[in-house]
Amino acid sequence: MNSKLHGLVQTEWRWLIAIYLFLAGAGGGAHITGVVADFMGWTQLANIGIGLGWPCVLIGCLCLIGDLGTARNAWRVARKPDTSWIARGTIIISIFMIVAFIHTVLWVWPGTMAGPEVGARHLVGVIGAFFAFGTMVYTGLLLGDAIPIPFWNTTLLPILFFVSALSTGVMAVVLVGVIAAADQAHLLTLGRVDIVLIVIEALVLAAYLHGSYRVPNTRMAAEHLLKGELAAMFWMGVAVCGLAVPLVIDAVGLHGAGAAAASILGLIGGLCLRYVVLAGGAMYPMAAAGFEFRPIKRSKDPMPAIGKMPPS
Amino acid sequence: MARYGMVIDLKRCYGCYACSMACKVANHTPPNVFWSRVLKGESGTFPNVVRQALPVLCFHCEDPGCVKVCPTKATYANDDGVVVIDKEVCVGCKYCMMGCPYGARYTVPEWKSYFPEGLPLSELEQFQKEAWEEKSGCGVATKCDFCTERREDGKEPSCVTACPADARIFGDLDNPDSEASQRIKRDRGFVLKPEQGTKPKVYYLPPR
Ligand code: SF4
Ligand code: SF4
Ligand code: SF4
C-alpha cells in the first residue's frame, strides 16, 4: 500500500472508522453545545444540539459495526472493559446515547417541552454532557492505546480530537440552526465561540505535528501528512476547509448561508482530520543486528502479476 | 506445563521463504495472508553491502499487545503460552492489529482463491476453503498458532520442519535443557522490539 513510510502502515482502519471517530466527536460536541445553550436559555439551539447529538453518535456506531467482520457478535464488544478502550468506549457511548435519548424524549420532542422540571432537565443534560465529554476524549484514547503506533500514542491526540469534536459540534448546531432559522444573535455568539475553538485546535494540531516531526519514529508519519501522499487532504481538507475558511467566515460574522457554508466546510475538515490521522498511523520497521527490515508489500489486489488463465 | 517458544538462527537463515510456503500448506491461508513471513534488510554502502533475511511470525508474547486491546477476550494465551484467537468470539474490530507491534495478524473479509476469479474451484481449493473457514474464518483476526493441529499430532510446526537450513528450533522455554533454551542462553538470543514490552517467546540468534 505504502512503502514510503517504510514501516507497517496500518491499512485496516480507513473511512468507516474515520466517520465513526468523527461522528462520535461531533455528536458529543453538539450535545455539550445544546446543554450549554439550555443553561443560557436559548431553547431552540438547546433542542437542536441535544436532539442532534445522539443520532450522530448512533450513525457513527453503525459505521463501526459496518467495519466489523462479524456483526452477529457485535454485542460481545464490552466483554473486556479492563484493558480495552473499544470495550470502555462502547460502555461510555452507550450510556451517553441512553441519557441523551431520554433527555430528547422528555424535553426536546415537540410538545414535550415542559416548564416545571427545569432542575431535572439541567441535571440530565449535565450527566449527558459528562458522557459526551467521555465519548469525545475516548476517540483519541482509542488510538492512543495502540502502543506500537507512535504517531497515535501521545497525550496531544485526545486533546486534539476533543477540541475538534467541540468545534465540529458547534458547527453542526449552527448549520441546523441556520436551516431552522434560529435566533441570529445566538448563532453569531456560537460563531464567536467557534473562533476560539478553531484557534485552539490549530495550535494543538501544530503542536501535535511538530512533536511528531521531532521524534524519529513518527517523523515519517508527520512528513506523510505535511508533504507526502496525505498532503492534499491535510492542507486542503484539514487546514483550509476545516480551519482557515471557517475562521475567516466566523471572524467576519457572516450569517445565514455564509455561516452554514462555514459549518459544512468545518465538518468536512473534521472528517478529513480523523482520516489523515488514521492513515498516517504506521509502526516503525523491525530492526536486528544493525539491519532494518521492511515488510513485504501488502497489496489489496491479491494477484496483480498473474494474468488471465488461458481458456481450457 | 510447557511454555512453547521458537529460536531462529539468523546465521543459518538464507531467506528462501520455505517457511512461508510451509505455513501456507499447513494452514491453508488464502492470498495475502502470511502468518510466516520473511523480511529482507540491507546495510552498508556499495561495494560493502550485506543483505540479511529476518523470518517473522507471531511471537506468542508473554505480555501480548494484541490481548491487551482486544475488547472481547477473543484472543488469549493458552496454558502452554500459545496465543490463540477464538473465532466464535472475535468481532473483527481489528484493534489487535493495531496493538501487535509485529504485524503478525491478518484478516480477510472473504475467502479468495489463488486463481483468477470466475473459475470453478478445484477439489483442493474447495478443501482449502473449508479448512480455512473451519480453523480461522473470514472477517475475524487470524495469525500463527504454532500449528496447533500438528502439535496435537506430536509433530513440530510446519515451518520448523520445512526449513532447509535448519534455522528454526521449536521447543519448551520452561525446560532449561531444551535445545531452544540452551541456544538462547549460549548464543546471545534476542527478541525484536524489546522496548514494546511484549516479551516475545520467539528468539533470534545474531547473524554474526
Ligand atoms: S506477536 Fe503480536 S499477535 Fe503475536 S502474541 Fe505478540 S502481540 Fe500478539
Ligand atoms: S479483531 Fe477479534 S481478536 Fe482482534 S481485538 Fe477485535 S475482537 Fe479481539
Ligand atoms: S508455527 Fe505453524 S502457523 Fe506458525 S508460522 Fe510456523 S507454520 Fe505457520
PDB file of N, CA and C in Angstrom, chain A residues 8 10 12-13 67-70 72-74 76-80 83-87 142 145-149 152 283-296 298-300 302-303 307 309, chain B residues 31-32 34 39-43 50 52 54 67-73 88-95 97-103 105-107 114-116 119 139-140 190 192-193 195-196 207-208:
ATOM      1  N   LEU A   8       5.151  -0.459   8.973  1.00  0.00           N
ATOM      2  CA  LEU A   8       3.905  -1.113   8.659  1.00  0.00           C
ATOM      3  C   LEU A   8       2.823  -0.064   8.736  1.00  0.00           C
ATOM      4  N   GLN A  10      -0.758   1.106   8.806  1.00  0.00           N
ATOM      5  CA  GLN A  10      -1.991   0.372   9.051  1.00  0.00           C
ATOM      6  C   GLN A  10      -2.971   0.691   7.926  1.00  0.00           C
ATOM      7  N   GLU A  12      -5.987  -1.095   7.890  1.00  0.00           N
ATOM      8  CA  GLU A  12      -7.217  -1.765   8.299  1.00  0.00           C
ATOM      9  C   GLU A  12      -8.306  -0.766   8.657  1.00  0.00           C
ATOM     10  N   TRP A  13      -7.914   0.307   9.312  1.00  0.00           N
ATOM     11  CA  TRP A  13      -8.899   1.301   9.740  1.00  0.00           C
ATOM     12  C   TRP A  13      -8.866   2.450   8.757  1.00  0.00           C
ATOM     13  N   ASP A  67     -17.882  -1.862   9.954  1.00  0.00           N
ATOM     14  CA  ASP A  67     -16.481  -2.214   9.728  1.00  0.00           C
ATOM     15  C   ASP A  67     -16.131  -3.578  10.323  1.00  0.00           C
ATOM     16  N   LEU A  68     -16.957  -4.080  11.225  1.00  0.00           N
ATOM     17  CA  LEU A  68     -16.678  -5.376  11.832  1.00  0.00           C
ATOM     18  C   LEU A  68     -16.904  -6.471  10.806  1.00  0.00           C
ATOM     19  N   GLY A  69     -16.154  -7.527  10.971  1.00  0.00           N
ATOM     20  CA  GLY A  69     -16.342  -8.616  10.039  1.00  0.00           C
ATOM     21  C   GLY A  69     -17.560  -9.447  10.383  1.00  0.00           C
ATOM     22  N   THR A  70     -17.867  -9.545  11.661  1.00  0.00           N
ATOM     23  CA  THR A  70     -18.935 -10.445  12.080  1.00  0.00           C
ATOM     24  C   THR A  70     -19.900  -9.712  12.983  1.00  0.00           C
ATOM     25  N   ARG A  72     -22.710 -10.462  13.826  1.00  0.00           N
ATOM     26  CA  ARG A  72     -23.569 -11.292  14.669  1.00  0.00           C
ATOM     27  C   ARG A  72     -23.071 -11.282  16.108  1.00  0.00           C
ATOM     28  N   ASN A  73     -21.792 -10.965  16.308  1.00  0.00           N
ATOM     29  CA  ASN A  73     -21.249 -10.976  17.660  1.00  0.00           C
ATOM     30  C   ASN A  73     -21.021  -9.581  18.225  1.00  0.00           C
ATOM     31  N   ALA A  74     -21.582  -8.567  17.562  1.00  0.00           N
ATOM     32  CA  ALA A  74     -21.245  -7.202  17.954  1.00  0.00           C
ATOM     33  C   ALA A  74     -21.570  -6.928  19.417  1.00  0.00           C
ATOM     34  N   ARG A  76     -20.950  -8.593  21.886  1.00  0.00           N
ATOM     35  CA  ARG A  76     -19.938  -9.056  22.827  1.00  0.00           C
ATOM     36  C   ARG A  76     -18.865  -8.010  23.102  1.00  0.00           C
ATOM     37  N   VAL A  77     -18.934  -6.877  22.412  1.00  0.00           N
ATOM     38  CA  VAL A  77     -17.792  -5.978  22.395  1.00  0.00           C
ATOM     39  C   VAL A  77     -17.396  -5.454  23.766  1.00  0.00           C
ATOM     40  N   ALA A  78     -18.309  -5.411  24.714  1.00  0.00           N
ATOM     41  CA  ALA A  78     -17.955  -4.827  26.012  1.00  0.00           C
ATOM     42  C   ALA A  78     -17.503  -5.867  27.025  1.00  0.00           C
ATOM     43  N   ARG A  79     -16.972  -6.999  26.529  1.00  0.00           N
ATOM     44  CA  ARG A  79     -16.645  -8.063  27.481  1.00  0.00           C
ATOM     45  C   ARG A  79     -15.347  -7.835  28.253  1.00  0.00           C
ATOM     46  N   LYS A  80     -14.498  -6.942  27.774  1.00  0.00           N
ATOM     47  CA  LYS A  80     -13.224  -6.770  28.472  1.00  0.00           C
ATOM     48  C   LYS A  80     -12.920  -5.303  28.745  1.00  0.00           C
ATOM     49  N   THR A  83      -9.012  -3.577  30.051  1.00  0.00           N
ATOM     50  CA  THR A  83      -7.815  -3.092  29.366  1.00  0.00           C
ATOM     51  C   THR A  83      -8.087  -2.592  27.956  1.00  0.00           C
ATOM     52  N   SER A  84      -9.300  -2.731  27.454  1.00  0.00           N
ATOM     53  CA  SER A  84      -9.520  -2.367  26.052  1.00  0.00           C
ATOM     54  C   SER A  84     -10.339  -1.096  25.935  1.00  0.00           C
ATOM     55  N   TRP A  85      -9.808  -0.145  25.172  1.00  0.00           N
ATOM     56  CA  TRP A  85     -10.545   1.100  25.004  1.00  0.00           C
ATOM     57  C   TRP A  85     -11.776   0.930  24.127  1.00  0.00           C
ATOM     58  N   ILE A  86     -11.790  -0.075  23.264  1.00  0.00           N
ATOM     59  CA  ILE A  86     -13.016  -0.284  22.488  1.00  0.00           C
ATOM     60  C   ILE A  86     -14.140  -0.682  23.441  1.00  0.00           C
ATOM     61  N   ALA A  87     -13.824  -1.572  24.402  1.00  0.00           N
ATOM     62  CA  ALA A  87     -14.849  -2.013  25.340  1.00  0.00           C
ATOM     63  C   ALA A  87     -15.289  -0.855  26.237  1.00  0.00           C
ATOM     64  N   LEU A 142      -8.661   5.833  22.209  1.00  0.00           N
ATOM     65  CA  LEU A 142      -8.733   4.577  21.464  1.00  0.00           C
ATOM     66  C   LEU A 142      -7.487   4.404  20.603  1.00  0.00           C
ATOM     67  N   ASP A 145      -4.055   4.148  22.581  1.00  0.00           N
ATOM     68  CA  ASP A 145      -3.720   2.906  23.268  1.00  0.00           C
ATOM     69  C   ASP A 145      -3.067   1.888  22.339  1.00  0.00           C
ATOM     70  N   ALA A 146      -3.009   2.210  21.060  1.00  0.00           N
ATOM     71  CA  ALA A 146      -2.293   1.325  20.133  1.00  0.00           C
ATOM     72  C   ALA A 146      -0.805   1.645  20.269  1.00  0.00           C
ATOM     73  N   ILE A 147      -0.176   1.030  21.259  1.00  0.00           N
ATOM     74  CA  ILE A 147       1.191   1.397  21.618  1.00  0.00           C
ATOM     75  C   ILE A 147       2.187   1.248  20.463  1.00  0.00           C
ATOM     76  N   PRO A 148       2.037   0.235  19.596  1.00  0.00           N
ATOM     77  CA  PRO A 148       3.016   0.111  18.520  1.00  0.00           C
ATOM     78  C   PRO A 148       2.979   1.238  17.504  1.00  0.00           C
ATOM     79  N   ILE A 149       1.928   2.062  17.509  1.00  0.00           N
ATOM     80  CA  ILE A 149       1.828   3.124  16.514  1.00  0.00           C
ATOM     81  C   ILE A 149       2.133   4.454  17.197  1.00  0.00           C
ATOM     82  N   TRP A 152       0.072   7.839  17.056  1.00  0.00           N
ATOM     83  CA  TRP A 152      -1.183   7.988  17.804  1.00  0.00           C
ATOM     84  C   TRP A 152      -0.938   8.031  19.296  1.00  0.00           C
ATOM     85  N   MET A 283       3.659   1.633  12.078  1.00  0.00           N
ATOM     86  CA  MET A 283       4.620   1.098  13.038  1.00  0.00           C
ATOM     87  C   MET A 283       6.016   1.306  12.480  1.00  0.00           C
ATOM     88  N   TYR A 284       6.991   1.381  13.335  1.00  0.00           N
ATOM     89  CA  TYR A 284       8.334   1.503  12.794  1.00  0.00           C
ATOM     90  C   TYR A 284       8.843   0.114  12.423  1.00  0.00           C
ATOM     91  N   PRO A 285       9.735   0.061  11.432  1.00  0.00           N
ATOM     92  CA  PRO A 285      10.170  -1.248  10.941  1.00  0.00           C
ATOM     93  C   PRO A 285      10.960  -2.010  11.993  1.00  0.00           C
ATOM     94  N   MET A 286      11.031  -3.318  11.805  1.00  0.00           N
ATOM     95  CA  MET A 286      11.794  -4.134  12.744  1.00  0.00           C
ATOM     96  C   MET A 286      13.279  -3.995  12.440  1.00  0.00           C
ATOM     97  N   ALA A 287      14.060  -4.116  13.463  1.00  0.00           N
ATOM     98  CA  ALA A 287      15.499  -3.976  13.294  1.00  0.00           C
ATOM     99  C   ALA A 287      16.188  -5.059  14.096  1.00  0.00           C
ATOM    100  N   ALA A 288      17.257  -5.593  13.540  1.00  0.00           N
ATOM    101  CA  ALA A 288      18.044  -6.587  14.259  1.00  0.00           C
ATOM    102  C   ALA A 288      19.470  -6.535  13.748  1.00  0.00           C
ATOM    103  N   ALA A 289      20.414  -6.534  14.658  1.00  0.00           N
ATOM    104  CA  ALA A 289      21.830  -6.601  14.321  1.00  0.00           C
ATOM    105  C   ALA A 289      22.222  -5.566  13.274  1.00  0.00           C
ATOM    106  N   GLY A 290      21.721  -4.360  13.421  1.00  0.00           N
ATOM    107  CA  GLY A 290      22.129  -3.289  12.528  1.00  0.00           C
ATOM    108  C   GLY A 290      21.384  -3.252  11.201  1.00  0.00           C
ATOM    109  N   PHE A 291      20.439  -4.154  10.998  1.00  0.00           N
ATOM    110  CA  PHE A 291      19.647  -4.148   9.774  1.00  0.00           C
ATOM    111  C   PHE A 291      18.264  -3.618  10.079  1.00  0.00           C
ATOM    112  N   GLU A 292      17.698  -2.940   9.085  1.00  0.00           N
ATOM    113  CA  GLU A 292      16.310  -2.524   9.196  1.00  0.00           C
ATOM    114  C   GLU A 292      15.513  -3.308   8.179  1.00  0.00           C
ATOM    115  N   PHE A 293      14.353  -3.795   8.596  1.00  0.00           N
ATOM    116  CA  PHE A 293      13.611  -4.687   7.711  1.00  0.00           C
ATOM    117  C   PHE A 293      12.297  -4.066   7.302  1.00  0.00           C
ATOM    118  N   ARG A 294      12.097  -4.023   6.011  1.00  0.00           N
ATOM    119  CA  ARG A 294      10.821  -3.528   5.511  1.00  0.00           C
ATOM    120  C   ARG A 294       9.885  -4.702   5.342  1.00  0.00           C
ATOM    121  N   PRO A 295       8.615  -4.491   5.612  1.00  0.00           N
ATOM    122  CA  PRO A 295       7.671  -5.594   5.429  1.00  0.00           C
ATOM    123  C   PRO A 295       7.411  -5.833   3.954  1.00  0.00           C
ATOM    124  N   ILE A 296       6.970  -7.034   3.636  1.00  0.00           N
ATOM    125  CA  ILE A 296       6.579  -7.272   2.251  1.00  0.00           C
ATOM    126  C   ILE A 296       5.358  -6.431   1.951  1.00  0.00           C
ATOM    127  N   ARG A 298       1.861  -5.354   1.232  1.00  0.00           N
ATOM    128  CA  ARG A 298       0.544  -5.952   1.398  1.00  0.00           C
ATOM    129  C   ARG A 298      -0.387  -5.275   0.419  1.00  0.00           C
ATOM    130  N   SER A 299      -0.488  -5.835  -0.747  1.00  0.00           N
ATOM    131  CA  SER A 299      -1.323  -5.196  -1.745  1.00  0.00           C
ATOM    132  C   SER A 299      -2.774  -5.604  -1.538  1.00  0.00           C
ATOM    133  N   LYS A 300      -3.675  -4.705  -1.880  1.00  0.00           N
ATOM    134  CA  LYS A 300      -5.092  -5.018  -1.721  1.00  0.00           C
ATOM    135  C   LYS A 300      -5.517  -6.032  -2.776  1.00  0.00           C
ATOM    136  N   PRO A 302      -4.968  -9.297  -4.655  1.00  0.00           N
ATOM    137  CA  PRO A 302      -4.189 -10.477  -4.322  1.00  0.00           C
ATOM    138  C   PRO A 302      -3.222 -10.914  -5.412  1.00  0.00           C
ATOM    139  N   MET A 303      -3.555 -10.706  -6.671  1.00  0.00           N
ATOM    140  CA  MET A 303      -2.683 -11.247  -7.700  1.00  0.00           C
ATOM    141  C   MET A 303      -2.413 -10.236  -8.797  1.00  0.00           C
ATOM    142  N   GLY A 307      -1.903 -12.949 -14.896  1.00  0.00           N
ATOM    143  CA  GLY A 307      -2.887 -12.569 -15.897  1.00  0.00           C
ATOM    144  C   GLY A 307      -4.038 -13.561 -15.939  1.00  0.00           C
ATOM    145  N   MET A 309      -6.133 -16.720 -16.907  1.00  0.00           N
ATOM    146  CA  MET A 309      -5.769 -18.101 -17.236  1.00  0.00           C
ATOM    147  C   MET A 309      -6.159 -18.368 -18.688  1.00  0.00           C
TER     148      MET A 309
ATOM    149  N   PRO B  31      -4.764 -15.953  -0.230  1.00  0.00           N
ATOM    150  CA  PRO B  31      -3.824 -14.952  -0.724  1.00  0.00           C
ATOM    151  C   PRO B  31      -3.696 -13.763   0.228  1.00  0.00           C
ATOM    152  N   ASN B  32      -2.489 -13.213   0.290  1.00  0.00           N
ATOM    153  CA  ASN B  32      -2.205 -12.026   1.102  1.00  0.00           C
ATOM    154  C   ASN B  32      -2.208 -12.282   2.602  1.00  0.00           C
ATOM    155  N   PHE B  34      -0.008 -13.969   5.449  1.00  0.00           N
ATOM    156  CA  PHE B  34       1.310 -14.561   5.688  1.00  0.00           C
ATOM    157  C   PHE B  34       1.564 -14.675   7.184  1.00  0.00           C
ATOM    158  N   LEU B  39      11.317 -11.134   6.018  1.00  0.00           N
ATOM    159  CA  LEU B  39      11.655  -9.765   5.674  1.00  0.00           C
ATOM    160  C   LEU B  39      13.112  -9.735   5.224  1.00  0.00           C
ATOM    161  N   LYS B  40      13.425  -8.769   4.355  1.00  0.00           N
ATOM    162  CA  LYS B  40      14.805  -8.629   3.899  1.00  0.00           C
ATOM    163  C   LYS B  40      15.309  -7.238   4.249  1.00  0.00           C
ATOM    164  N   GLY B  41      16.533  -7.201   4.740  1.00  0.00           N
ATOM    165  CA  GLY B  41      17.123  -5.917   5.091  1.00  0.00           C
ATOM    166  C   GLY B  41      18.516  -5.789   4.491  1.00  0.00           C
ATOM    167  N   GLU B  42      18.961  -4.561   4.348  1.00  0.00           N
ATOM    168  CA  GLU B  42      20.289  -4.299   3.801  1.00  0.00           C
ATOM    169  C   GLU B  42      21.023  -3.369   4.733  1.00  0.00           C
ATOM    170  N   SER B  43      22.361  -3.501   4.781  1.00  0.00           N
ATOM    171  CA  SER B  43      23.113  -2.480   5.496  1.00  0.00           C
ATOM    172  C   SER B  43      24.446  -2.286   4.807  1.00  0.00           C
ATOM    173  N   VAL B  50      25.660  -5.765   2.780  1.00  0.00           N
ATOM    174  CA  VAL B  50      25.274  -7.072   3.295  1.00  0.00           C
ATOM    175  C   VAL B  50      23.757  -7.154   3.301  1.00  0.00           C
ATOM    176  N   GLN B  52      20.426  -9.330   4.688  1.00  0.00           N
ATOM    177  CA  GLN B  52      20.076 -10.245   5.762  1.00  0.00           C
ATOM    178  C   GLN B  52      18.582 -10.547   5.711  1.00  0.00           C
ATOM    179  N   LEU B  54      15.124 -11.921   7.668  1.00  0.00           N
ATOM    180  CA  LEU B  54      14.547 -11.987   9.010  1.00  0.00           C
ATOM    181  C   LEU B  54      13.172 -12.650   8.916  1.00  0.00           C
ATOM    182  N   VAL B  67      -3.582  -8.983  23.055  1.00  0.00           N
ATOM    183  CA  VAL B  67      -4.531  -9.417  24.088  1.00  0.00           C
ATOM    184  C   VAL B  67      -4.986  -8.216  24.917  1.00  0.00           C
ATOM    185  N   LYS B  68      -4.047  -7.291  25.154  1.00  0.00           N
ATOM    186  CA  LYS B  68      -4.373  -6.145  25.988  1.00  0.00           C
ATOM    187  C   LYS B  68      -5.505  -5.319  25.391  1.00  0.00           C
ATOM    188  N   VAL B  69      -5.515  -5.132  24.079  1.00  0.00           N
ATOM    189  CA  VAL B  69      -6.502  -4.228  23.489  1.00  0.00           C
ATOM    190  C   VAL B  69      -7.784  -4.930  23.054  1.00  0.00           C
ATOM    191  N   CYS B  70      -7.790  -6.250  22.993  1.00  0.00           N
ATOM    192  CA  CYS B  70      -8.975  -6.959  22.485  1.00  0.00           C
ATOM    193  C   CYS B  70     -10.174  -6.716  23.406  1.00  0.00           C
ATOM    194  N   PRO B  71     -11.279  -6.200  22.879  1.00  0.00           N
ATOM    195  CA  PRO B  71     -12.421  -5.876  23.738  1.00  0.00           C
ATOM    196  C   PRO B  71     -13.282  -7.081  24.105  1.00  0.00           C
ATOM    197  N   THR B  72     -13.024  -8.239  23.512  1.00  0.00           N
ATOM    198  CA  THR B  72     -13.961  -9.350  23.699  1.00  0.00           C
ATOM    199  C   THR B  72     -13.338 -10.578  24.354  1.00  0.00           C
ATOM    200  N   LYS B  73     -12.072 -10.550  24.719  1.00  0.00           N
ATOM    201  CA  LYS B  73     -11.377 -11.748  25.198  1.00  0.00           C
ATOM    202  C   LYS B  73     -11.295 -12.803  24.108  1.00  0.00           C
ATOM    203  N   GLU B  88     -15.129 -17.700  17.215  1.00  0.00           N
ATOM    204  CA  GLU B  88     -16.545 -17.515  17.517  1.00  0.00           C
ATOM    205  C   GLU B  88     -16.790 -16.253  18.335  1.00  0.00           C
ATOM    206  N   VAL B  89     -15.754 -15.780  19.019  1.00  0.00           N
ATOM    207  CA  VAL B  89     -15.923 -14.624  19.902  1.00  0.00           C
ATOM    208  C   VAL B  89     -15.422 -13.344  19.244  1.00  0.00           C
ATOM    209  N   CYS B  90     -14.420 -13.470  18.379  1.00  0.00           N
ATOM    210  CA  CYS B  90     -13.833 -12.297  17.722  1.00  0.00           C
ATOM    211  C   CYS B  90     -14.914 -11.568  16.930  1.00  0.00           C
ATOM    212  N   VAL B  91     -14.931 -10.232  17.066  1.00  0.00           N
ATOM    213  CA  VAL B  91     -15.908  -9.459  16.310  1.00  0.00           C
ATOM    214  C   VAL B  91     -15.286  -8.787  15.087  1.00  0.00           C
ATOM    215  N   GLY B  92     -13.999  -8.981  14.901  1.00  0.00           N
ATOM    216  CA  GLY B  92     -13.360  -8.408  13.722  1.00  0.00           C
ATOM    217  C   GLY B  92     -13.123  -6.919  13.800  1.00  0.00           C
ATOM    218  N   CYS B  93     -12.903  -6.400  15.033  1.00  0.00           N
ATOM    219  CA  CYS B  93     -12.707  -4.952  15.157  1.00  0.00           C
ATOM    220  C   CYS B  93     -11.316  -4.527  14.714  1.00  0.00           C
ATOM    221  N   LYS B  94     -10.404  -5.460  14.632  1.00  0.00           N
ATOM    222  CA  LYS B  94      -9.030  -5.225  14.158  1.00  0.00           C
ATOM    223  C   LYS B  94      -8.198  -4.370  15.112  1.00  0.00           C
ATOM    224  N   TYR B  95      -8.671  -4.175  16.325  1.00  0.00           N
ATOM    225  CA  TYR B  95      -7.885  -3.401  17.293  1.00  0.00           C
ATOM    226  C   TYR B  95      -6.576  -4.140  17.600  1.00  0.00           C
ATOM    227  N   MET B  97      -4.789  -5.707  15.609  1.00  0.00           N
ATOM    228  CA  MET B  97      -3.803  -5.470  14.560  1.00  0.00           C
ATOM    229  C   MET B  97      -3.075  -4.164  14.812  1.00  0.00           C
ATOM    230  N   MET B  98      -3.711  -3.253  15.552  1.00  0.00           N
ATOM    231  CA  MET B  98      -3.037  -2.013  15.941  1.00  0.00           C
ATOM    232  C   MET B  98      -2.210  -2.241  17.197  1.00  0.00           C
ATOM    233  N   GLY B  99      -2.580  -3.240  17.969  1.00  0.00           N
ATOM    234  CA  GLY B  99      -1.892  -3.471  19.236  1.00  0.00           C
ATOM    235  C   GLY B  99      -0.672  -4.365  19.107  1.00  0.00           C
ATOM    236  N   CYS B 100      -0.582  -5.140  18.035  1.00  0.00           N
ATOM    237  CA  CYS B 100       0.569  -6.027  17.836  1.00  0.00           C
ATOM    238  C   CYS B 100       1.684  -5.254  17.146  1.00  0.00           C
ATOM    239  N   PRO B 101       2.841  -5.149  17.780  1.00  0.00           N
ATOM    240  CA  PRO B 101       3.929  -4.361  17.191  1.00  0.00           C
ATOM    241  C   PRO B 101       4.608  -5.043  16.012  1.00  0.00           C
ATOM    242  N   TYR B 102       4.248  -6.291  15.717  1.00  0.00           N
ATOM    243  CA  TYR B 102       4.998  -7.069  14.739  1.00  0.00           C
ATOM    244  C   TYR B 102       4.201  -7.370  13.479  1.00  0.00           C
ATOM    245  N   GLY B 103       3.013  -6.832  13.372  1.00  0.00           N
ATOM    246  CA  GLY B 103       2.219  -7.065  12.166  1.00  0.00           C
ATOM    247  C   GLY B 103       1.940  -8.532  11.919  1.00  0.00           C
ATOM    248  N   ARG B 105      -0.777 -10.188  12.519  1.00  0.00           N
ATOM    249  CA  ARG B 105      -2.186 -10.580  12.371  1.00  0.00           C
ATOM    250  C   ARG B 105      -2.755 -10.174  11.027  1.00  0.00           C
ATOM    251  N   TYR B 106      -3.673 -10.981  10.552  1.00  0.00           N
ATOM    252  CA  TYR B 106      -4.301 -10.750   9.252  1.00  0.00           C
ATOM    253  C   TYR B 106      -5.801 -11.004   9.361  1.00  0.00           C
ATOM    254  N   THR B 107      -6.559 -10.197   8.603  1.00  0.00           N
ATOM    255  CA  THR B 107      -7.969 -10.557   8.420  1.00  0.00           C
ATOM    256  C   THR B 107      -8.255 -10.578   6.932  1.00  0.00           C
ATOM    257  N   TYR B 114      -6.423 -18.609  -5.146  1.00  0.00           N
ATOM    258  CA  TYR B 114      -5.195 -18.101  -5.744  1.00  0.00           C
ATOM    259  C   TYR B 114      -5.344 -17.932  -7.247  1.00  0.00           C
ATOM    260  N   PHE B 115      -6.373 -18.555  -7.795  1.00  0.00           N
ATOM    261  CA  PHE B 115      -6.535 -18.499  -9.236  1.00  0.00           C
ATOM    262  C   PHE B 115      -7.560 -17.438  -9.578  1.00  0.00           C
ATOM    263  N   PRO B 116      -7.534 -16.958 -10.823  1.00  0.00           N
ATOM    264  CA  PRO B 116      -8.430 -15.853 -11.191  1.00  0.00           C
ATOM    265  C   PRO B 116      -9.879 -16.156 -10.862  1.00  0.00           C
ATOM    266  N   LEU B 119     -13.308 -18.888 -12.151  1.00  0.00           N
ATOM    267  CA  LEU B 119     -13.051 -20.291 -12.476  1.00  0.00           C
ATOM    268  C   LEU B 119     -13.692 -21.173 -11.417  1.00  0.00           C
ATOM    269  N   GLY B 139     -13.329 -12.402   8.135  1.00  0.00           N
ATOM    270  CA  GLY B 139     -13.832 -11.271   8.902  1.00  0.00           C
ATOM    271  C   GLY B 139     -13.357 -11.251  10.333  1.00  0.00           C
ATOM    272  N   VAL B 140     -12.552 -12.206  10.722  1.00  0.00           N
ATOM    273  CA  VAL B 140     -12.021 -12.221  12.082  1.00  0.00           C
ATOM    274  C   VAL B 140     -10.496 -12.206  12.013  1.00  0.00           C
ATOM    275  N   PHE B 190      18.131 -12.918  21.229  1.00  0.00           N
ATOM    276  CA  PHE B 190      17.479 -11.628  21.498  1.00  0.00           C
ATOM    277  C   PHE B 190      16.090 -11.632  20.876  1.00  0.00           C
ATOM    278  N   LEU B 192      12.759  -9.119  19.137  1.00  0.00           N
ATOM    279  CA  LEU B 192      12.563  -7.911  18.346  1.00  0.00           C
ATOM    280  C   LEU B 192      11.727  -6.891  19.132  1.00  0.00           C
ATOM    281  N   LYS B 193      12.040  -5.632  18.899  1.00  0.00           N
ATOM    282  CA  LYS B 193      11.330  -4.515  19.536  1.00  0.00           C
ATOM    283  C   LYS B 193      11.121  -4.753  21.033  1.00  0.00           C
ATOM    284  N   GLU B 195      11.625  -2.886  23.375  1.00  0.00           N
ATOM    285  CA  GLU B 195      11.122  -1.678  24.042  1.00  0.00           C
ATOM    286  C   GLU B 195       9.598  -1.646  24.075  1.00  0.00           C
ATOM    287  N   GLN B 196       8.944  -2.493  23.279  1.00  0.00           N
ATOM    288  CA  GLN B 196       7.485  -2.520  23.306  1.00  0.00           C
ATOM    289  C   GLN B 196       6.957  -3.269  24.530  1.00  0.00           C
ATOM    290  N   PRO B 207      23.226 -12.740  13.529  1.00  0.00           N
ATOM    291  CA  PRO B 207      23.758 -13.223  12.256  1.00  0.00           C
ATOM    292  C   PRO B 207      25.279 -13.318  12.235  1.00  0.00           C
ATOM    293  N   ARG B 208      25.962 -12.621  13.127  1.00  0.00           N
ATOM    294  CA  ARG B 208      27.422 -12.690  13.108  1.00  0.00           C
ATOM    295  C   ARG B 208      27.930 -13.044  14.489  1.00  0.00           C
TER     296      ARG B 208
END
